[in-house]
Short mmCIF file of C-alpha atoms and ligand atoms in Angstrom, two decimals:
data_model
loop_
_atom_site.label_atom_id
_atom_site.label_comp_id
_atom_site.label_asym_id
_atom_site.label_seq_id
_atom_site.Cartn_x
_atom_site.Cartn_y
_atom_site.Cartn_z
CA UNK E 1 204.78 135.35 165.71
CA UNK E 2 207.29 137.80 164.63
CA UNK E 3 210.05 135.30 165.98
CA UNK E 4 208.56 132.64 164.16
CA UNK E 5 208.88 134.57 160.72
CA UNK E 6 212.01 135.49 161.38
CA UNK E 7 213.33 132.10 161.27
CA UNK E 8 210.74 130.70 158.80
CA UNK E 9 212.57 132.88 156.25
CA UNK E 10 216.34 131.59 156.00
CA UNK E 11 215.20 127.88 156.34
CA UNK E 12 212.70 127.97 153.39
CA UNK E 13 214.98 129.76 151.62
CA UNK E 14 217.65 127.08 151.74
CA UNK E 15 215.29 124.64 150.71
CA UNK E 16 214.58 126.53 147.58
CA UNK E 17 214.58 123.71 145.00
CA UNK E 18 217.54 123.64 142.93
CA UNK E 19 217.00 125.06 139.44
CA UNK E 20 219.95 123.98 137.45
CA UNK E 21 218.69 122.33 134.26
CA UNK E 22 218.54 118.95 134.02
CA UNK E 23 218.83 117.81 130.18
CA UNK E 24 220.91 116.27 128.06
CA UNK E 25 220.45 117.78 124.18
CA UNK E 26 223.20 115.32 122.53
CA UNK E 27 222.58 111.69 123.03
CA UNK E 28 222.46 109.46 120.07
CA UNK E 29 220.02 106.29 119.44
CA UNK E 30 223.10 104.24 117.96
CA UNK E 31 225.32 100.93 117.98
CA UNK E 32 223.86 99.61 121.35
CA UNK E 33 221.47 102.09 122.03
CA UNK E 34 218.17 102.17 121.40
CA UNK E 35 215.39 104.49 122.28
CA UNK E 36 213.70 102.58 124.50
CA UNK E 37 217.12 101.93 126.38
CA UNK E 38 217.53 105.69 126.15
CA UNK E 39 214.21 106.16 127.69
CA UNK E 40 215.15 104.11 131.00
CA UNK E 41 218.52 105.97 131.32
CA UNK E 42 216.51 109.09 131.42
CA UNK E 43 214.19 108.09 134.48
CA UNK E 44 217.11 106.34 136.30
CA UNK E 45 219.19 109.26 136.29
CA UNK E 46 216.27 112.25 136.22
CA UNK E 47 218.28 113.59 133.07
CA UNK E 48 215.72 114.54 130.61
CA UNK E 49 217.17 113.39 127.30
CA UNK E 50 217.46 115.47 123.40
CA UNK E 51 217.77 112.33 121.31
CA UNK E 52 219.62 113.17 117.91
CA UNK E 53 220.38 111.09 114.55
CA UNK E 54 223.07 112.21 112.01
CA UNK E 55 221.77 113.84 109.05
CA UNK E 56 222.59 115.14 106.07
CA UNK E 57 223.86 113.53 102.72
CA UNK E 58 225.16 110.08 103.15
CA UNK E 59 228.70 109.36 103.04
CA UNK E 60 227.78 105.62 101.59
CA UNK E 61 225.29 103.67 100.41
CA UNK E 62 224.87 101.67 104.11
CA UNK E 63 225.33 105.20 106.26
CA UNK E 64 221.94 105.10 108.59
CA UNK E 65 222.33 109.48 107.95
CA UNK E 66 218.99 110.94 107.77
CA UNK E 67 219.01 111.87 104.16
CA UNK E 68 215.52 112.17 102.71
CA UNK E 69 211.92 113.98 104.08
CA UNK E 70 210.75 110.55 104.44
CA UNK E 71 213.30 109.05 106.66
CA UNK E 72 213.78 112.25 108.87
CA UNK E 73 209.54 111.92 108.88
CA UNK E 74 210.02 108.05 110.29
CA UNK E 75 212.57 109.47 113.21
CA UNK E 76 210.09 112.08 114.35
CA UNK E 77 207.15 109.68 114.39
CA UNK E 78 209.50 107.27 115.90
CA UNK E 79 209.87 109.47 119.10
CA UNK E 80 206.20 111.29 118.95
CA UNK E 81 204.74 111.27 122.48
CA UNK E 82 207.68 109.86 124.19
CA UNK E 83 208.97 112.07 126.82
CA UNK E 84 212.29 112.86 125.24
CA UNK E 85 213.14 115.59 122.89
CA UNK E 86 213.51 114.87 119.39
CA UNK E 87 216.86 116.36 117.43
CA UNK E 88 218.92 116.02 114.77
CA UNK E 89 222.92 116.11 114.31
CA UNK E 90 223.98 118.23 111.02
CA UNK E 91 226.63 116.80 109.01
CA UNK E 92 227.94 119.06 106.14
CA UNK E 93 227.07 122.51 105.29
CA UNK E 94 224.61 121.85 102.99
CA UNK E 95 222.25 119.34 105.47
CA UNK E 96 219.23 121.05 105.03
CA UNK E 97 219.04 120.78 101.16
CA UNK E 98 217.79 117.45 101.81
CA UNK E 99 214.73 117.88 103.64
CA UNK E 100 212.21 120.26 103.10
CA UNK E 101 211.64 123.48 105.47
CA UNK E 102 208.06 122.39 107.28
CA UNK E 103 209.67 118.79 107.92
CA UNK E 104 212.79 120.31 109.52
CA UNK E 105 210.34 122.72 111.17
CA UNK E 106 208.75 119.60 113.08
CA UNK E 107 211.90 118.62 114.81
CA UNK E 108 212.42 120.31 118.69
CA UNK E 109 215.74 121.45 117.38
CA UNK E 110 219.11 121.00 115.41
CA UNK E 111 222.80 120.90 116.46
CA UNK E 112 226.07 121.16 114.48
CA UNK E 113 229.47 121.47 114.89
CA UNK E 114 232.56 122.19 112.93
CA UNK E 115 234.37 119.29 113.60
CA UNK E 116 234.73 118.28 110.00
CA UNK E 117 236.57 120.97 108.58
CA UNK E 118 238.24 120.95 104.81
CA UNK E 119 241.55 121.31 105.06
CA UNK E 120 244.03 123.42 102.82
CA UNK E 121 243.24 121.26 99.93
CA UNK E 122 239.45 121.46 100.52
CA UNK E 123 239.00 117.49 101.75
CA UNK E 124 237.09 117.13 104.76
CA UNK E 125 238.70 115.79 107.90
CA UNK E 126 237.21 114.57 110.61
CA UNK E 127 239.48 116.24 113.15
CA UNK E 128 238.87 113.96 116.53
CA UNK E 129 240.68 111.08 113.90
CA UNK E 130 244.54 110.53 113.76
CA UNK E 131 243.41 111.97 110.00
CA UNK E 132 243.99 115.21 111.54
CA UNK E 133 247.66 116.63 111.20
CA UNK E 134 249.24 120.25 111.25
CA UNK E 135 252.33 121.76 111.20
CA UNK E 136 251.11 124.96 111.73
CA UNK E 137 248.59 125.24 114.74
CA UNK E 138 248.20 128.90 114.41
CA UNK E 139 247.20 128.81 110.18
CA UNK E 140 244.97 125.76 111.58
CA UNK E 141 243.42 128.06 114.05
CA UNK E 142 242.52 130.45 112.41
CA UNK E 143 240.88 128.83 109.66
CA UNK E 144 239.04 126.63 112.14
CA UNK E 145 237.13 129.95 113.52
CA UNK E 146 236.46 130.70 110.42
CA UNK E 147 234.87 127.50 109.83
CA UNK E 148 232.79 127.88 113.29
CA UNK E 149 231.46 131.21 111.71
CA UNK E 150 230.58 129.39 108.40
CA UNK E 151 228.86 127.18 109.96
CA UNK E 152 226.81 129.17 112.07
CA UNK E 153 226.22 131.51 108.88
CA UNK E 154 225.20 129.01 106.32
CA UNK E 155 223.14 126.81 108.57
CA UNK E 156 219.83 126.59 110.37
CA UNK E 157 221.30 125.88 113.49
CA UNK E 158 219.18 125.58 117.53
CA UNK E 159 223.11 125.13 119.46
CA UNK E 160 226.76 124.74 118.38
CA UNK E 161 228.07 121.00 119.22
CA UNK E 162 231.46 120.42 120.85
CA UNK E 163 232.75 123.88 120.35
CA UNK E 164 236.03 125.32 121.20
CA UNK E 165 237.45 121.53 120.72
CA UNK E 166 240.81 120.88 119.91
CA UNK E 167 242.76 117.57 118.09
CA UNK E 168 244.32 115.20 120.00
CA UNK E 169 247.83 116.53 119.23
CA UNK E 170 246.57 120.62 119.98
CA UNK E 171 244.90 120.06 123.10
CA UNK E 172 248.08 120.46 125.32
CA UNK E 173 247.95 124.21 123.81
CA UNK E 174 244.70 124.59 124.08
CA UNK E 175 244.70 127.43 126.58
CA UNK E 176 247.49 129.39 124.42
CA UNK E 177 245.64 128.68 120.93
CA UNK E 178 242.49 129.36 122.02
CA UNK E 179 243.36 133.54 122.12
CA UNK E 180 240.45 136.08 123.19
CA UNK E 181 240.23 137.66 119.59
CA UNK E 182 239.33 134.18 118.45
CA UNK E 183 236.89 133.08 121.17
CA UNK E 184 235.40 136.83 120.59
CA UNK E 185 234.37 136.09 116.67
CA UNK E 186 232.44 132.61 117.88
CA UNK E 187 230.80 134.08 120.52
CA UNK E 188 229.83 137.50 118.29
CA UNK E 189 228.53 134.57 115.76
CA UNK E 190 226.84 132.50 117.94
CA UNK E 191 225.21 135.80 119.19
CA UNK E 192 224.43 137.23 115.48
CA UNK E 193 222.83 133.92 114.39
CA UNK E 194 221.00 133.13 118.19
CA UNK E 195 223.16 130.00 118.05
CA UNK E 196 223.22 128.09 121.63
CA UNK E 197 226.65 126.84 123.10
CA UNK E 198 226.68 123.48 124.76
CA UNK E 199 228.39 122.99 127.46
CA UNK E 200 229.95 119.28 126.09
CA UNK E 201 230.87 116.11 128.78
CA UNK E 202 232.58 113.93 126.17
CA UNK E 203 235.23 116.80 125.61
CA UNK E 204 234.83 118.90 128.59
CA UNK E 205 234.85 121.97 126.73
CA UNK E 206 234.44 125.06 126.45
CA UNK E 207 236.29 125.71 128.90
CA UNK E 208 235.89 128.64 131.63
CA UNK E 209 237.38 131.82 129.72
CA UNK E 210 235.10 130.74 126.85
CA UNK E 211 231.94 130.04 128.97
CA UNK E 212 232.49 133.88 131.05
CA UNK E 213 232.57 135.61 127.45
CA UNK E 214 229.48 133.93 126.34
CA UNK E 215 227.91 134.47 129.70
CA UNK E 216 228.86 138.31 129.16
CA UNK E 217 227.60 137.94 125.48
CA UNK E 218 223.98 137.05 126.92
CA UNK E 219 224.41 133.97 124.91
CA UNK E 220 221.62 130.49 125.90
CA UNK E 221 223.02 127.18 127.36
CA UNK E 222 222.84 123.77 126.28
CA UNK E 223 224.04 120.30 127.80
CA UNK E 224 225.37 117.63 125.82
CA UNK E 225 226.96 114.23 126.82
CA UNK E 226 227.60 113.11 122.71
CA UNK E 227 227.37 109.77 123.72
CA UNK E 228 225.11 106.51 122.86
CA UNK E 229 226.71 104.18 125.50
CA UNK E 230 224.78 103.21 128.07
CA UNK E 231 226.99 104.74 130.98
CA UNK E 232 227.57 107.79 129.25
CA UNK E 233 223.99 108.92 127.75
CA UNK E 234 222.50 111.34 130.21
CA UNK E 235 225.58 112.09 132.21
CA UNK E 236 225.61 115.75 132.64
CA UNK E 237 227.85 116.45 135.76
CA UNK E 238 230.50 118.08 134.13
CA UNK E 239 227.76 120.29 132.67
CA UNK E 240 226.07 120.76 135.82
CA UNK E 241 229.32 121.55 137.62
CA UNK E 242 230.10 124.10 135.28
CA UNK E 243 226.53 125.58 135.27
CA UNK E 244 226.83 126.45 138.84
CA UNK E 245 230.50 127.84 138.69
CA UNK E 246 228.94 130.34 136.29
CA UNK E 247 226.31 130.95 138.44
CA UNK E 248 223.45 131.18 135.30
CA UNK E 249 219.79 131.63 135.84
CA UNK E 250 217.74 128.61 134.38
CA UNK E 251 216.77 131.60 131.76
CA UNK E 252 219.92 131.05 130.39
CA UNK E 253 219.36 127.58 129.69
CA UNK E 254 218.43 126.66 125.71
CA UNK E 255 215.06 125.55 125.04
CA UNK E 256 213.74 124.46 122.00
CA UNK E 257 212.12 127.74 119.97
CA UNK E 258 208.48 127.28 119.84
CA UNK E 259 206.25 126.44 116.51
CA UNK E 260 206.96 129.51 114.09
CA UNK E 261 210.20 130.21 115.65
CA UNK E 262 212.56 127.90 114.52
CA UNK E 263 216.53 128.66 112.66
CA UNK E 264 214.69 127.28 109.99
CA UNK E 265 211.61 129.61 109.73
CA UNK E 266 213.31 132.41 110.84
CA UNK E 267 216.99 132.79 108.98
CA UNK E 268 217.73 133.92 105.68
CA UNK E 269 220.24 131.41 104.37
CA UNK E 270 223.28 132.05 101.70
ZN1 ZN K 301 227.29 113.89 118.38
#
């Protein structure tokens, strides 16, 4: 009997199921992809899926942005009872404006980023375009984590999109820009405003000294692929990868804030 124990122990132990999460909060329902498409990715490849549409104030007359109650409404009904999570992208600081607080308040959760970022003039550049130039990386940098902590003050945000990513033409530095007093004032935001950091496949960021200061910062988890193609939606291995190099209990991983709790219900907004 004893014997038996013994050696029942180690062996059930090692077939502990594996607890690393298994979502994807940033796919979008666009060009190609449809929700229904979406849907089979998601059983095919066990990823649950966070589907999100842009929105905010549209930048033409023919942008598909999410703009009034009504159509944000339509997107939420769209996906009501399917088994996917049902998000929305911000674009621009003032996003929320458009919709009112108990419609936002019906969504699972909202990300942003600060990858559109005025620039010294105050136009907005989309910095993953060849719009983005600088000849001075370090007056860009700091004003970019600035912008991060912007827009983690100023908006109702669930997780921080993409952060810690660089241009095209900054990325070689990245490791040299990205300096430990500026990761420290995103993570300290992200921590003031209960912002979660996604751990991002498209860019592969943030990368590890980031991720160990969050982790030390008690900060949540997300996954995101930020993709809408169909071999890219639901792929999460970079994610996963990184999950288990930081060795994080499945506590640490986001999950949208229950009825009541919401950014949107809960912060006090400039
Ligand atoms: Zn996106």
């Amino acid at each position: 009997m004893l014997r038996r124990t013994f050696l029942a122990t180690p062996i059930l132990a090692a077939a502990a199921p594996d607890d690393t999460p298994r979502v994807d909060y940033h796919a979008h329902p666009e060009h190609e992809m449809t929700v229904d498409k979406a849907l089979a990715i998601s059983r095919e490849r066990n990823v649950k899926l966070g589907l999100v549409e842009h929105a905010g104030a549209k930048e033409s007359p023919t942008s598909h942005r999410l703009s009034t109650d009504d159509e944000l409404l339509r997107w939420i009904a769209a996906l009501k009872g399917k088994p996917v999570y049902c998000g929305i992208q911000a674009e621009g600081m003032d996003w929320h404006r458009h919709f009112s607080k108990p419609v936002i308040a019906q969504l699972d959760y909202v990300l942003g980023d600060a990858l559109t970022m005025p620039d010294r003039s105050g136009n907005l550049i989309k910095l993953w375009t060849p719009a983005f130039q600088t000849s001075n990386p370090q007056d860009f940098m700091d004003r970019y984590v600035d912008y991060h902590i912007e827009v983690m003050a100023r908006q109702p945000l669930d997780i921080l999109a993409n952060p810690t990513f660089l241009p095209t033409p900054l990325q070689p530095d990245a490791a040299r820009l990205w300096t430990a007093p500026r990761m420290t004032k995103i993570i300290d935001a992200a921590k003031k405003y209960n912002v979660a950091i996604e751990i991002n496949t498209k860019y592969q960021v943030p990368a590890m000294p980031f991720l160990e200061m969050a982790k030390g910062a008690g900060i949540q988890f997300s996954f995101g692929s930020n993709a809408h193609d169909a071999a890219a939606i639901g792929e999460i291995s970079f994610c996963v990868d990184t999950w288990r190099k930081l060795r994080l209990p499945a506590s640490r991983f986001f999950r949208p804030a229950p009825a009541g709790r919401k950014p949107i219900q809960l912060r006090t907004l400039a």
